[in-house]
PDB file of C-alpha atoms in Angstrom:
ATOM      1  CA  UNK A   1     -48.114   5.333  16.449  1.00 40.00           C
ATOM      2  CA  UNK A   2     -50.159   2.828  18.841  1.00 46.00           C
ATOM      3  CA  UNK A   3     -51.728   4.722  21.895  1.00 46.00           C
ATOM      4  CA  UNK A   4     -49.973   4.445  25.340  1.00 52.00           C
ATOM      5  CA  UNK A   5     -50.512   4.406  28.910  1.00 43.00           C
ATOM      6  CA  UNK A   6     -52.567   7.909  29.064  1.00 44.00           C
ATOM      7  CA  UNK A   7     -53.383   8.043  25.815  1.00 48.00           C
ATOM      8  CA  UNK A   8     -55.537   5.233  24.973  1.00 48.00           C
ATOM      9  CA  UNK A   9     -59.067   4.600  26.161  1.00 44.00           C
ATOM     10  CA  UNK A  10     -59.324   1.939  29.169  1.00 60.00           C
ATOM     11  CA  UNK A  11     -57.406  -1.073  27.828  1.00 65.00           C
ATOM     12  CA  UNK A  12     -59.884  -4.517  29.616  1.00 68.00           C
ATOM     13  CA  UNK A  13     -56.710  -7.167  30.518  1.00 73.00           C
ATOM     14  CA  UNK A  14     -59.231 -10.071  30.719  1.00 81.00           C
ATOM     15  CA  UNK A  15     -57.711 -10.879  34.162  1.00 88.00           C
ATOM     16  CA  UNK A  16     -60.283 -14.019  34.925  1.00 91.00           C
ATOM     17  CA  UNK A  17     -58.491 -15.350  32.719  1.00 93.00           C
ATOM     18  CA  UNK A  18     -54.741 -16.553  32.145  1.00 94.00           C
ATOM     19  CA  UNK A  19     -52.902 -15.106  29.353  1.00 92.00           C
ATOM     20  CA  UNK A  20     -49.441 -17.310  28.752  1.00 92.00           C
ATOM     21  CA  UNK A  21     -47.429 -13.441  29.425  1.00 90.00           C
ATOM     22  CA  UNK A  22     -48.969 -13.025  32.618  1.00 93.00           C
ATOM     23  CA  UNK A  23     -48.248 -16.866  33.761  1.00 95.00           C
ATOM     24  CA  UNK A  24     -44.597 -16.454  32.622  1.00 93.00           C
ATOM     25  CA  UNK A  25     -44.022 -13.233  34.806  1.00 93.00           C
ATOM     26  CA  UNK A  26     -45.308 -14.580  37.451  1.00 95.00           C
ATOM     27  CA  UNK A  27     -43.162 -17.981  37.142  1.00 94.00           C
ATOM     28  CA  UNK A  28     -40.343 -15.838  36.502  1.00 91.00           C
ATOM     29  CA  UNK A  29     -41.070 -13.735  40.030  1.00 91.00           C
ATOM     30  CA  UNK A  30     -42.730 -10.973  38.115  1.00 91.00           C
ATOM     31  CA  UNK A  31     -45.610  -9.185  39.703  1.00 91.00           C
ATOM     32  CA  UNK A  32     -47.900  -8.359  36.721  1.00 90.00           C
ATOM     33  CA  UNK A  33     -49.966 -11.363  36.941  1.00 92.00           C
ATOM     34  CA  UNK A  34     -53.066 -12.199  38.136  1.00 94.00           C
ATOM     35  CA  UNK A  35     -55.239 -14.812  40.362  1.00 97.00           C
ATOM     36  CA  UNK A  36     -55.699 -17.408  36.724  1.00 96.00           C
ATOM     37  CA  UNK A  37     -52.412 -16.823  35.968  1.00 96.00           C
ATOM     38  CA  UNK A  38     -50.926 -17.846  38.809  1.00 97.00           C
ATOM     39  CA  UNK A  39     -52.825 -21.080  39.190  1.00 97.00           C
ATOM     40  CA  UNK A  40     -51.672 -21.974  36.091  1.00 97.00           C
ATOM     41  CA  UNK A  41     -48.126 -21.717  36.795  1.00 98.00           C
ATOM     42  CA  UNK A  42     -48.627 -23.390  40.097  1.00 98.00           C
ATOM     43  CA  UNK A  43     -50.525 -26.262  37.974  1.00 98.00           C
ATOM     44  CA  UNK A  44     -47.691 -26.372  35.438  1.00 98.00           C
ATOM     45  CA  UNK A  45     -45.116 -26.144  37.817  1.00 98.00           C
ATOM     46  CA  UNK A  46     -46.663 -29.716  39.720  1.00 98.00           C
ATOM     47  CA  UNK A  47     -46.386 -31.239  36.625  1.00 98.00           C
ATOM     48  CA  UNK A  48     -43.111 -30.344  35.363  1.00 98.00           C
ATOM     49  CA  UNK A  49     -40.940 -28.618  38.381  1.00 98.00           C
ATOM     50  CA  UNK A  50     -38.161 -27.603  36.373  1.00 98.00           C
ATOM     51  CA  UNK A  51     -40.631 -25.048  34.120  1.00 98.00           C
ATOM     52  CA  UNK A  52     -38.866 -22.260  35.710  1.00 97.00           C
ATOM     53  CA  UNK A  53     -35.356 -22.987  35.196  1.00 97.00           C
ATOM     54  CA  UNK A  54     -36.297 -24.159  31.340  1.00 97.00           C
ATOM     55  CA  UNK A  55     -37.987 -20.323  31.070  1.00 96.00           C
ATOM     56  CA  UNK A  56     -34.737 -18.587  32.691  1.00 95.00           C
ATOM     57  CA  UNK A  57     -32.079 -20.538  30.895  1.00 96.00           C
ATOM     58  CA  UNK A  58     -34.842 -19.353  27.667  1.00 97.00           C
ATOM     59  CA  UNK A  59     -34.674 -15.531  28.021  1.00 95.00           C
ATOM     60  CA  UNK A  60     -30.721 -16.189  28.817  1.00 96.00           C
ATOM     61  CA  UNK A  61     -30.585 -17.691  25.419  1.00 97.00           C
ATOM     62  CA  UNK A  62     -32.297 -14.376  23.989  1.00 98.00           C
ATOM     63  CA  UNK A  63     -29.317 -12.391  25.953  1.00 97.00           C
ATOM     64  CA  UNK A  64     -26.813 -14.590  23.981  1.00 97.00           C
ATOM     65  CA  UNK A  65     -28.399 -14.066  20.386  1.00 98.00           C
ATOM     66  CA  UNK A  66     -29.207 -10.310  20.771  1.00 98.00           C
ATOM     67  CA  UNK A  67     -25.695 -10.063  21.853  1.00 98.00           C
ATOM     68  CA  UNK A  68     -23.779 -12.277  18.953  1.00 98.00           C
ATOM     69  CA  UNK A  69     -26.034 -10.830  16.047  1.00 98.00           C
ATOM     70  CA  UNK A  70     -25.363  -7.368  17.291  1.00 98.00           C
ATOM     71  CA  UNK A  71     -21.722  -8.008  18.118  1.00 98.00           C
ATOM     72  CA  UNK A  72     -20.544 -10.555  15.945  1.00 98.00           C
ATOM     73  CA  UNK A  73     -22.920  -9.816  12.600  1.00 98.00           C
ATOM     74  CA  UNK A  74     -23.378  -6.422  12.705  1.00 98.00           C
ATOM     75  CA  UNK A  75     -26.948  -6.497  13.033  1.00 98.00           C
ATOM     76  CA  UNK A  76     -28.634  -3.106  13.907  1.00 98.00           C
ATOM     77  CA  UNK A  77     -32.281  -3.960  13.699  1.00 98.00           C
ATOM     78  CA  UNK A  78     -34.819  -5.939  15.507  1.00 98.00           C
ATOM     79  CA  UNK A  79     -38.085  -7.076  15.087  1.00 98.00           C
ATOM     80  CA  UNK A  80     -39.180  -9.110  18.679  1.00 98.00           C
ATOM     81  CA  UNK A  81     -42.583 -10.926  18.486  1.00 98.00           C
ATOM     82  CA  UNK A  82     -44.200 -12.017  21.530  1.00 95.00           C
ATOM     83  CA  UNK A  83     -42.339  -9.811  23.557  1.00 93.00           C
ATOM     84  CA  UNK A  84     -44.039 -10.534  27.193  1.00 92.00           C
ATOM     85  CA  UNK A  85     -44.248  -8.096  30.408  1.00 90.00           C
ATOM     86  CA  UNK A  86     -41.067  -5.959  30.223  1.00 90.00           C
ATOM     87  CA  UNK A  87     -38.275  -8.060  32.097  1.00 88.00           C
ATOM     88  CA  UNK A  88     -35.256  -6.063  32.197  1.00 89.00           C
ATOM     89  CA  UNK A  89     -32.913  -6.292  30.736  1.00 94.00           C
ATOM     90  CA  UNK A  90     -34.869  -6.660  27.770  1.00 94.00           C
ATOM     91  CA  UNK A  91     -34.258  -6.920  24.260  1.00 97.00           C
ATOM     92  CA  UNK A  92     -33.402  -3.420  23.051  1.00 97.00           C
ATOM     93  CA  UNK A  93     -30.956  -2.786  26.304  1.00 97.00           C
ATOM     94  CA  UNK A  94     -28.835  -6.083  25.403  1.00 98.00           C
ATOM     95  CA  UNK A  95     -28.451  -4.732  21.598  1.00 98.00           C
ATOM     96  CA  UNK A  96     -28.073  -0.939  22.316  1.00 98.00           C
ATOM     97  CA  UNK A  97     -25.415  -1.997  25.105  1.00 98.00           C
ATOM     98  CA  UNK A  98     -23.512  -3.483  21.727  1.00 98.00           C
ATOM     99  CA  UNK A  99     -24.088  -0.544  19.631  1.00 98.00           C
ATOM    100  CA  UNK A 100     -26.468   2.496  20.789  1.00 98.00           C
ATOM    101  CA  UNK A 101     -27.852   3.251  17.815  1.00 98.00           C
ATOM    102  CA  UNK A 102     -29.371  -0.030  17.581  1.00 98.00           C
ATOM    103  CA  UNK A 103     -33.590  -0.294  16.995  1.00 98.00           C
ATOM    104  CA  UNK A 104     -36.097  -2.283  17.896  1.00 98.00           C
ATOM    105  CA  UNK A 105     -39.409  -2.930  17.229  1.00 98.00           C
ATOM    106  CA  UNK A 106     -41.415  -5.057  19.907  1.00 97.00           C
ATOM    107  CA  UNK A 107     -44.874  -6.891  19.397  1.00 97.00           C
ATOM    108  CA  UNK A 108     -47.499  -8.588  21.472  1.00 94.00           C
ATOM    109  CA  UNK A 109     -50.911  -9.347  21.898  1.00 90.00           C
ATOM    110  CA  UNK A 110     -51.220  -9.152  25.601  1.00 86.00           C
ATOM    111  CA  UNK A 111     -53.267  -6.135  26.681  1.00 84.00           C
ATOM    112  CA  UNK A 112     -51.042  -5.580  30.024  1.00 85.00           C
ATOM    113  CA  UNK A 113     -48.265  -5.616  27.850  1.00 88.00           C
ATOM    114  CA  UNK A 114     -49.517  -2.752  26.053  1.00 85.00           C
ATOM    115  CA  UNK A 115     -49.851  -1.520  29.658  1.00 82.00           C
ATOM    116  CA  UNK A 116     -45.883  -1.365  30.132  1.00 83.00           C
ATOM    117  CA  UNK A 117     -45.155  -0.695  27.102  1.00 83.00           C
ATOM    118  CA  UNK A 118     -43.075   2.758  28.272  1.00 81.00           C
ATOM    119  CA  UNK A 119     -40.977   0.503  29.613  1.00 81.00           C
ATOM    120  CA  UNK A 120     -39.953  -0.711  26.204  1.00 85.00           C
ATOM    121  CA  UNK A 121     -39.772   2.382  24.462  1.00 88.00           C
ATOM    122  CA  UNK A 122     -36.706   4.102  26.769  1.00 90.00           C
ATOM    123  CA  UNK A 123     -34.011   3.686  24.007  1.00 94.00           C
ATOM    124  CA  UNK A 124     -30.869   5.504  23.841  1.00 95.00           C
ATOM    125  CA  UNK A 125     -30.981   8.954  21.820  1.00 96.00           C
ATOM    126  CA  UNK A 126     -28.811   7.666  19.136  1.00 97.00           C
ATOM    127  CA  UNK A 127     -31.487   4.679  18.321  1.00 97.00           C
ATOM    128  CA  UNK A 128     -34.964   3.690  19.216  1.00 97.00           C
ATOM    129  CA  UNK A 129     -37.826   1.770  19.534  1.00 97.00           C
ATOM    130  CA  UNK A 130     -41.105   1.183  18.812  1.00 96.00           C
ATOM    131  CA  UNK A 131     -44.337  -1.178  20.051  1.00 96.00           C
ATOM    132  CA  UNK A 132     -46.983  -3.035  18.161  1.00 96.00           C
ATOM    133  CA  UNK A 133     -50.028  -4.423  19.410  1.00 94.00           C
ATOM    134  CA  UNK A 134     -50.668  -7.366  17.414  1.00 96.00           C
ATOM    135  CA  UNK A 135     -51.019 -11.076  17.375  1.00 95.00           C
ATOM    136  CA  UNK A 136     -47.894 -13.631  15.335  1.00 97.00           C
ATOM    137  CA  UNK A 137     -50.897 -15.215  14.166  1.00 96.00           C
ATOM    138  CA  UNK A 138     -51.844 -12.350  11.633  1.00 97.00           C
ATOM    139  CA  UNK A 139     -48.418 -10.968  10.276  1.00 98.00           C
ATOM    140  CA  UNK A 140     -50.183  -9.043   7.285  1.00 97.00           C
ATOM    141  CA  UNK A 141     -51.376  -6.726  10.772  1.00 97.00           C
ATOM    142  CA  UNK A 142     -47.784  -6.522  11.568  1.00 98.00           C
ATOM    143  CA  UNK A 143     -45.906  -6.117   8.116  1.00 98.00           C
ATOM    144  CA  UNK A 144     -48.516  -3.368   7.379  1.00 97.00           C
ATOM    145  CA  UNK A 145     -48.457  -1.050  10.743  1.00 97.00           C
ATOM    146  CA  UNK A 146     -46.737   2.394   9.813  1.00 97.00           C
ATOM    147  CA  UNK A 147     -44.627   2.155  13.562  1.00 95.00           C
ATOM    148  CA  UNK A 148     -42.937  -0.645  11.849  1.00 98.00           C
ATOM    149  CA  UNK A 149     -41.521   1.690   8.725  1.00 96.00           C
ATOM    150  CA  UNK A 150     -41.461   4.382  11.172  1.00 97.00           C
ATOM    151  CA  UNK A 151     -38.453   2.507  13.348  1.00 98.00           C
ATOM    152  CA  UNK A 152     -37.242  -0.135  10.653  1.00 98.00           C
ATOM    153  CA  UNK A 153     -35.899  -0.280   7.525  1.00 98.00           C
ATOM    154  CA  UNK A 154     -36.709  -3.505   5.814  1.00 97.00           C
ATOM    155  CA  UNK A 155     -34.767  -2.843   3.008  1.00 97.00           C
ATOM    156  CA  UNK A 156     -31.656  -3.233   5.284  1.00 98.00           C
ATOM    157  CA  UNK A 157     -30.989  -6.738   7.397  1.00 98.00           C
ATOM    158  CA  UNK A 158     -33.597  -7.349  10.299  1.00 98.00           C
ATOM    159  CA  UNK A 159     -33.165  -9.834  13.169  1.00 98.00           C
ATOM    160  CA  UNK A 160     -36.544 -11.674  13.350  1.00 98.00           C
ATOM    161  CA  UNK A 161     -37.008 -12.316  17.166  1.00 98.00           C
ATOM    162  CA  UNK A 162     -39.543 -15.107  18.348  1.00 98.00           C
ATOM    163  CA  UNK A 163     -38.527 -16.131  21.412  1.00 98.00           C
ATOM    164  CA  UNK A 164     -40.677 -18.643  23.437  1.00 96.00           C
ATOM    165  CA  UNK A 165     -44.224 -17.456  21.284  1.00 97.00           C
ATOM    166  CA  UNK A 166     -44.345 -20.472  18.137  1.00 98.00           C
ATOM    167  CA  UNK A 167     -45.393 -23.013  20.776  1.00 97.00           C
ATOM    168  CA  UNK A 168     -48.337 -20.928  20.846  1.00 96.00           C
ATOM    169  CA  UNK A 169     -49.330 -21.389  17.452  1.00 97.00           C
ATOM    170  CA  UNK A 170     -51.106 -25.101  16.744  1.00 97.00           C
ATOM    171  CA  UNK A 171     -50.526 -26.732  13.508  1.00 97.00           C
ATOM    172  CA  UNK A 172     -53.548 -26.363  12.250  1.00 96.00           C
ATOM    173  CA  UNK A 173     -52.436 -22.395  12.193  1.00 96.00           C
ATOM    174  CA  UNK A 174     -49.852 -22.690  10.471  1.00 97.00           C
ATOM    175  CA  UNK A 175     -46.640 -21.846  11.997  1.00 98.00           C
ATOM    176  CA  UNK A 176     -44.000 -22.286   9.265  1.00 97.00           C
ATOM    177  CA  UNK A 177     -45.711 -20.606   6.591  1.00 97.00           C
ATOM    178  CA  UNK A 178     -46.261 -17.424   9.188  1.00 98.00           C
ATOM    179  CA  UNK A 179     -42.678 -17.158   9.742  1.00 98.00           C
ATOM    180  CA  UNK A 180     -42.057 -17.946   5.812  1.00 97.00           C
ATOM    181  CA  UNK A 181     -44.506 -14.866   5.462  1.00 98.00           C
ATOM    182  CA  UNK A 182     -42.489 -12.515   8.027  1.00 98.00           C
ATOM    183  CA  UNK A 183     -39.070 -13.412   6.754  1.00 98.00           C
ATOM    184  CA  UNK A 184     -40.487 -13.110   3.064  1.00 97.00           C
ATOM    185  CA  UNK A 185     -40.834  -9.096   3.581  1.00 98.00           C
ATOM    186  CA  UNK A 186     -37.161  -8.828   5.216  1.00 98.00           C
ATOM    187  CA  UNK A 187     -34.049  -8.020   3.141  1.00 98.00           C
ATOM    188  CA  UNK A 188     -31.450 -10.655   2.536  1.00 98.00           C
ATOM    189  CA  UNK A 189     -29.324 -10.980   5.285  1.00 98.00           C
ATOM    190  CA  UNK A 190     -31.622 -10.882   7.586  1.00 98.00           C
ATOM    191  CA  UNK A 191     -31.669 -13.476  10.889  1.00 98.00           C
ATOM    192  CA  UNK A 192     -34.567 -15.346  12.413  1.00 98.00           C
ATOM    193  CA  UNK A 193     -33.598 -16.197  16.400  1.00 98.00           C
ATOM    194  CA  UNK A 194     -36.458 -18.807  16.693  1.00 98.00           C
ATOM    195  CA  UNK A 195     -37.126 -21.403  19.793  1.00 98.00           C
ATOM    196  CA  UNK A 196     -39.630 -24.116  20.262  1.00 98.00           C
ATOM    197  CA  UNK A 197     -41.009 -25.550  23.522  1.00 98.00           C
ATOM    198  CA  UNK A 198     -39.969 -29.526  23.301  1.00 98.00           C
ATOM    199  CA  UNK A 199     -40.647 -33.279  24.908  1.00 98.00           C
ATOM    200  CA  UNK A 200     -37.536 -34.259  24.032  1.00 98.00           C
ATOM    201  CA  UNK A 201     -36.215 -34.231  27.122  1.00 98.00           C
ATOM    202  CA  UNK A 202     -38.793 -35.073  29.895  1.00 97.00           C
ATOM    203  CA  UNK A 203     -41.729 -36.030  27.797  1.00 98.00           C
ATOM    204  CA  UNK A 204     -43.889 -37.312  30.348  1.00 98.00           C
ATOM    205  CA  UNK A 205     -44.021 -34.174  32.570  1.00 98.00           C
ATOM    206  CA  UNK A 206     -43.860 -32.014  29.499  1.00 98.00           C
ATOM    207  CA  UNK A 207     -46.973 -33.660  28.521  1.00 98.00           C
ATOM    208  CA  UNK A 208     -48.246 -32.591  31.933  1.00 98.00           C
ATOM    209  CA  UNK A 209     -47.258 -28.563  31.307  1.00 98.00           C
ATOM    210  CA  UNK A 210     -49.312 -28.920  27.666  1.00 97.00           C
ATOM    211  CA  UNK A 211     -52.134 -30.474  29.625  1.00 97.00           C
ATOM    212  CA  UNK A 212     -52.200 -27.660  32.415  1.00 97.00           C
ATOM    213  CA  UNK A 213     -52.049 -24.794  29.290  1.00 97.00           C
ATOM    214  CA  UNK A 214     -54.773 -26.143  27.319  1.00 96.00           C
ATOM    215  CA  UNK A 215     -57.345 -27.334  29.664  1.00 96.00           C
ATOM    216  CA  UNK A 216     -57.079 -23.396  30.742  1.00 95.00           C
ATOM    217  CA  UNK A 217     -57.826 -22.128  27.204  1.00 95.00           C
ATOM    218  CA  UNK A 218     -54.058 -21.234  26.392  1.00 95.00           C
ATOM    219  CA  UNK A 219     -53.492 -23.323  23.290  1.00 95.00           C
ATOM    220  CA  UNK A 220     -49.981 -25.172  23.312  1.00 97.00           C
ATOM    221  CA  UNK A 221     -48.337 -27.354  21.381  1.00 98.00           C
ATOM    222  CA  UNK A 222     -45.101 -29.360  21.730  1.00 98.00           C
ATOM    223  CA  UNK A 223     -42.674 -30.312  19.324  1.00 98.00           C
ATOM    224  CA  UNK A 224     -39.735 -32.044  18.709  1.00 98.00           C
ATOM    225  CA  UNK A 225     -35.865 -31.564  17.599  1.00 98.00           C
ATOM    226  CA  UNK A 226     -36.681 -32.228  13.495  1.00 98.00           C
ATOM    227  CA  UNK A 227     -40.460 -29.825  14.165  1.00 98.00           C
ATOM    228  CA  UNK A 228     -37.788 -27.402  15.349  1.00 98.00           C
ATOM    229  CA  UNK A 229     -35.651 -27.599  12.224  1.00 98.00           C
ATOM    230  CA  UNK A 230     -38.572 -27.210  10.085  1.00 97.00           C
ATOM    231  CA  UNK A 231     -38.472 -23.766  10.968  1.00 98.00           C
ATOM    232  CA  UNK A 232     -35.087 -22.416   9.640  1.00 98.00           C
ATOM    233  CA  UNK A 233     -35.555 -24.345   6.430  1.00 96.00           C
ATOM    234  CA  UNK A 234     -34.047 -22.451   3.081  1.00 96.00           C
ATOM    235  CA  UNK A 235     -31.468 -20.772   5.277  1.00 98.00           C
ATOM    236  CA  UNK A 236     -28.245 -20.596   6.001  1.00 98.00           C
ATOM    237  CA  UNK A 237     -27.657 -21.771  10.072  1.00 98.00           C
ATOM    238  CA  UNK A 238     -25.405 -19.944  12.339  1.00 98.00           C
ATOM    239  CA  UNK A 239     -22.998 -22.723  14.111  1.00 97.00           C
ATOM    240  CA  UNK A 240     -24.382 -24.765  16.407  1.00 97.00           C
ATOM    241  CA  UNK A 241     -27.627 -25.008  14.618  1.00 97.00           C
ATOM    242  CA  UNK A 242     -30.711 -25.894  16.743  1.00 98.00           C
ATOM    243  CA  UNK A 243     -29.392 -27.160  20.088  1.00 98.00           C
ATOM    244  CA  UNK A 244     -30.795 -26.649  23.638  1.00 98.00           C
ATOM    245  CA  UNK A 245     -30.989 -23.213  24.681  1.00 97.00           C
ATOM    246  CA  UNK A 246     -28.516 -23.354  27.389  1.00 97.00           C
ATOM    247  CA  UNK A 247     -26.007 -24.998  25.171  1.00 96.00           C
ATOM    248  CA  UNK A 248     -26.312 -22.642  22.568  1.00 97.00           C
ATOM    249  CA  UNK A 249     -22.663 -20.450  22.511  1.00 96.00           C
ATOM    250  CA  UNK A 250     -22.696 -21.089  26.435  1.00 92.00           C
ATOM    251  CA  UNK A 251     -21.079 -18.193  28.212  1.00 86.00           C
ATOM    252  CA  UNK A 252     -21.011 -19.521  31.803  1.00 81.00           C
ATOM    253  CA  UNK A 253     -24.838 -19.445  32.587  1.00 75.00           C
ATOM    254  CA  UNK A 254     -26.498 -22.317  32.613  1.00 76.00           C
ATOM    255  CA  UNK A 255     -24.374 -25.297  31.026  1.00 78.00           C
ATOM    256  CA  UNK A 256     -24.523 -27.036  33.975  1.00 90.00           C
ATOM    257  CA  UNK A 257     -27.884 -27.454  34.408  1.00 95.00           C
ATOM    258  CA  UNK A 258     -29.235 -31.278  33.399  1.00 96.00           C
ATOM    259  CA  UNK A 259     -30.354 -31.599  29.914  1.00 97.00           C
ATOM    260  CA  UNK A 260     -33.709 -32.689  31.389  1.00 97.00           C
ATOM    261  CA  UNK A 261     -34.539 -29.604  32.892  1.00 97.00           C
ATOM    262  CA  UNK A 262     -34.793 -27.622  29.863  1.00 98.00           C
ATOM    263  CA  UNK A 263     -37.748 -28.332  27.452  1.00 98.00           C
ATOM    264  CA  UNK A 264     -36.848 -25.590  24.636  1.00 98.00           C
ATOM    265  CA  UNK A 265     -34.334 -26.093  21.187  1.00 98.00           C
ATOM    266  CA  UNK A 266     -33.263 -22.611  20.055  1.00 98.00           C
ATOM    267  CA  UNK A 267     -31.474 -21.901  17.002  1.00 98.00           C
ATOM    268  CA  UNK A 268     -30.300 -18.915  14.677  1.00 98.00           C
ATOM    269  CA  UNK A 269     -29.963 -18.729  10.801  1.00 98.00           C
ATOM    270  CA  UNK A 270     -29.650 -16.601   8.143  1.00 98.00           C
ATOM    271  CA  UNK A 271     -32.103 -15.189   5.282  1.00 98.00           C
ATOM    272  CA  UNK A 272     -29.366 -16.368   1.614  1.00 97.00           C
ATOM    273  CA  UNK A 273     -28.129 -12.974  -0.044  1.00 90.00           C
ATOM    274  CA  UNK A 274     -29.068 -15.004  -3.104  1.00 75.00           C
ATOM    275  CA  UNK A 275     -30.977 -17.540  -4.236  1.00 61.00           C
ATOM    276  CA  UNK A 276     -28.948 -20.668  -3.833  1.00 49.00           C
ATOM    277  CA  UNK A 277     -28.899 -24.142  -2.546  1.00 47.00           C
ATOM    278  CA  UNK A 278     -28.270 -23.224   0.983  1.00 43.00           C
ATOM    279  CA  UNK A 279     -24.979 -24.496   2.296  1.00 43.00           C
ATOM    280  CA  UNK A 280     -24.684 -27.078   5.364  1.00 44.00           C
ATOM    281  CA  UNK A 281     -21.351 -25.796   6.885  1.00 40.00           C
ATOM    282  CA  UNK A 282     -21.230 -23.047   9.710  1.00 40.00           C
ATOM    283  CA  UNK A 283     -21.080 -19.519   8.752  1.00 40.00           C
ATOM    284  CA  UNK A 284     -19.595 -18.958  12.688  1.00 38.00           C
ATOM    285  CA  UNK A 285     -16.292 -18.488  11.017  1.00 40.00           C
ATOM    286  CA  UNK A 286     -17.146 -15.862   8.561  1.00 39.00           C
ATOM    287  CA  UNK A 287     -16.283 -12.449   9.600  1.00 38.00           C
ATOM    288  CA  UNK A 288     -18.595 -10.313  11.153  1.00 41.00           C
ATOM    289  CA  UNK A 289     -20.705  -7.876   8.757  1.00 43.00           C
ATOM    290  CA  UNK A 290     -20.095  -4.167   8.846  1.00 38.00           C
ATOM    291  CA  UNK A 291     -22.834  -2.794  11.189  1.00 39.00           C
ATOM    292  CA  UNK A 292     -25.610  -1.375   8.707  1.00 40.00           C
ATOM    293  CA  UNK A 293     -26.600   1.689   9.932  1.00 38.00           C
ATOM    294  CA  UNK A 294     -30.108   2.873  11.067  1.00 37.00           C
ATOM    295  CA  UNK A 295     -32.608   3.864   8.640  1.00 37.00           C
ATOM    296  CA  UNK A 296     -33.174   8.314   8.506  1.00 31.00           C
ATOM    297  CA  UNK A 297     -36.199   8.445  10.154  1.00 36.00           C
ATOM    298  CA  UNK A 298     -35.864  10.450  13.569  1.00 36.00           C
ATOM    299  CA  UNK A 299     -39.504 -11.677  24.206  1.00 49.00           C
ATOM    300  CA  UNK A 300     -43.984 -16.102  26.408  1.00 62.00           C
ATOM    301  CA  UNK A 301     -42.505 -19.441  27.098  1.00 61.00           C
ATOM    302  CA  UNK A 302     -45.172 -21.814  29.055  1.00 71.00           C
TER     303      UNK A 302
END
């Protein structure tokens, strides 16, 4: 198992710095940021005011899907990439909330996350969780850590979580074929929950956000509604498809708020059972899977 707080040798968080986690706490009223972080939010923030709102109505939408692939699907197992500073509620309380014995493995490459980590690992007795330290942009380091096998069994359906990290990742690295990779190693039946930062909508101060990011060393890149789609190619999409986060199975929170404000598509699909031409029409009227159980073994937006 990965060393935590107390266990580990002194952990060096690179605070001169920013580190897209630390700027998204702190944008999100978080106080585990530090002096580079926050001018970077303040930076992106002049450029695109609504940065905020887009980032809340984000980690909404990864309320929504935790809940309706735990609820609706059955789904009993998580995998969450670029988790970020512990924000609760996070990941593992929305799905255990569903079904207690739900687990959840969480991932990240920010030292300070490391830092909180405890804060991830409080699961309920009847399931639990785990914590990776590890970067999206080397899955092989993922797949292969034994806290993975230890929490997860990938020979039952996994949710593939990668909320607000693929913007992260230039083109030049890759993206698609690393979540091909990840999704490759998970049983059929799995689900990838998958969002990408977009211009669509205010490209002009969007622009401004990916200028702010870059010229402080965090590499970002912006894409748009068919770059999105890309992503969930060869499988089978859970109705609506790639839409705006906050109009993604809206529930109240957040439908209001002005298409322009939001700068992030989100979508949900499905890993085939079988190897098949993948249909076009919504599965959202299938019933819901019989929850699998747990194996034996004892969420950064800019």
């Amino acid at each position: 198992m990965n060393p935590l707080p107390g266990d580990e040798p002194e952990i060096d968080l690179h605070t001169d710095r920013p580190h897209s986690a630390r700027v998204y706490d702190y944008l999100l009223g978080g106080k585990d940021n530090y002096a580079p972080d926050r001018a970077a939010g303040d930076a992106s923030v002049r450029a695109w005011p609504s940065l905020p709102t887009s980032m809340k109505q984000t980690r909404v939408f990864m309320h929504r899907v935790t809940r309706t692939l735990a609820r609706d699907y059955g789904v009993r197992q998580f995998l969450d990439i670029g988790t970020g500073i512990p924000t609760p509620p996070n990941l593992h309380e929305v799905a255990q909330e569903v079904d207690p014995e739900c687990r959840v493995v969480y991932v990240d490459n920010d030292p300070i996350v490391l830092a909180h980590a405890r804060a991830l690992l409080q699961s309920t007795k009847e399931g639990r969780t785990g914590y990776i330290q590890a970067d999206l942009r080397e899955p092989e380091s993922i797949l292969g850590d034994p806290q993975l096998r230890k929490v997860i069994d990938l020979d039952r359906p996994v949710a593939l979580s990668l909320i607000a990290i693929v913007h992260l990742i230039l083109d030049e690295d890759d993206p698609q074929g690393i979540v091909a990779r990840l999704l490759r190693a998970l049983a059929p039946g799995s689900f990838l929950a998958l969002t990408v930062f977009t211009g669509d909508t205010d490209p002009e101060r969007v622009a401004g956000v990916g200028r702010e990011y870059n010229e402080r060393g965090i590499p970002l890149q912006i894409r748009d509604r068919a770059e999105a789609e890309r992503f969930f190619a060869g499988l089978e999409p859970v109705d609506p498809g790639v839409a705006l986060v906050h109009h993604w199975r809206p529930d109240g929170i957040g439908e209001s708020v002005p298409n322009s404000h939001i700068a992030m598509y989100g979508g949900v699909a499905r890993k085939p059972f079988r190897p098949q031409a993948v249909p076009t029409a919504s599965r959202s009227d299938r019933k819901p899977d019989r929850p699998q159980a747990g194996p034996t073994a004892s969420r950064t937006e800019p």
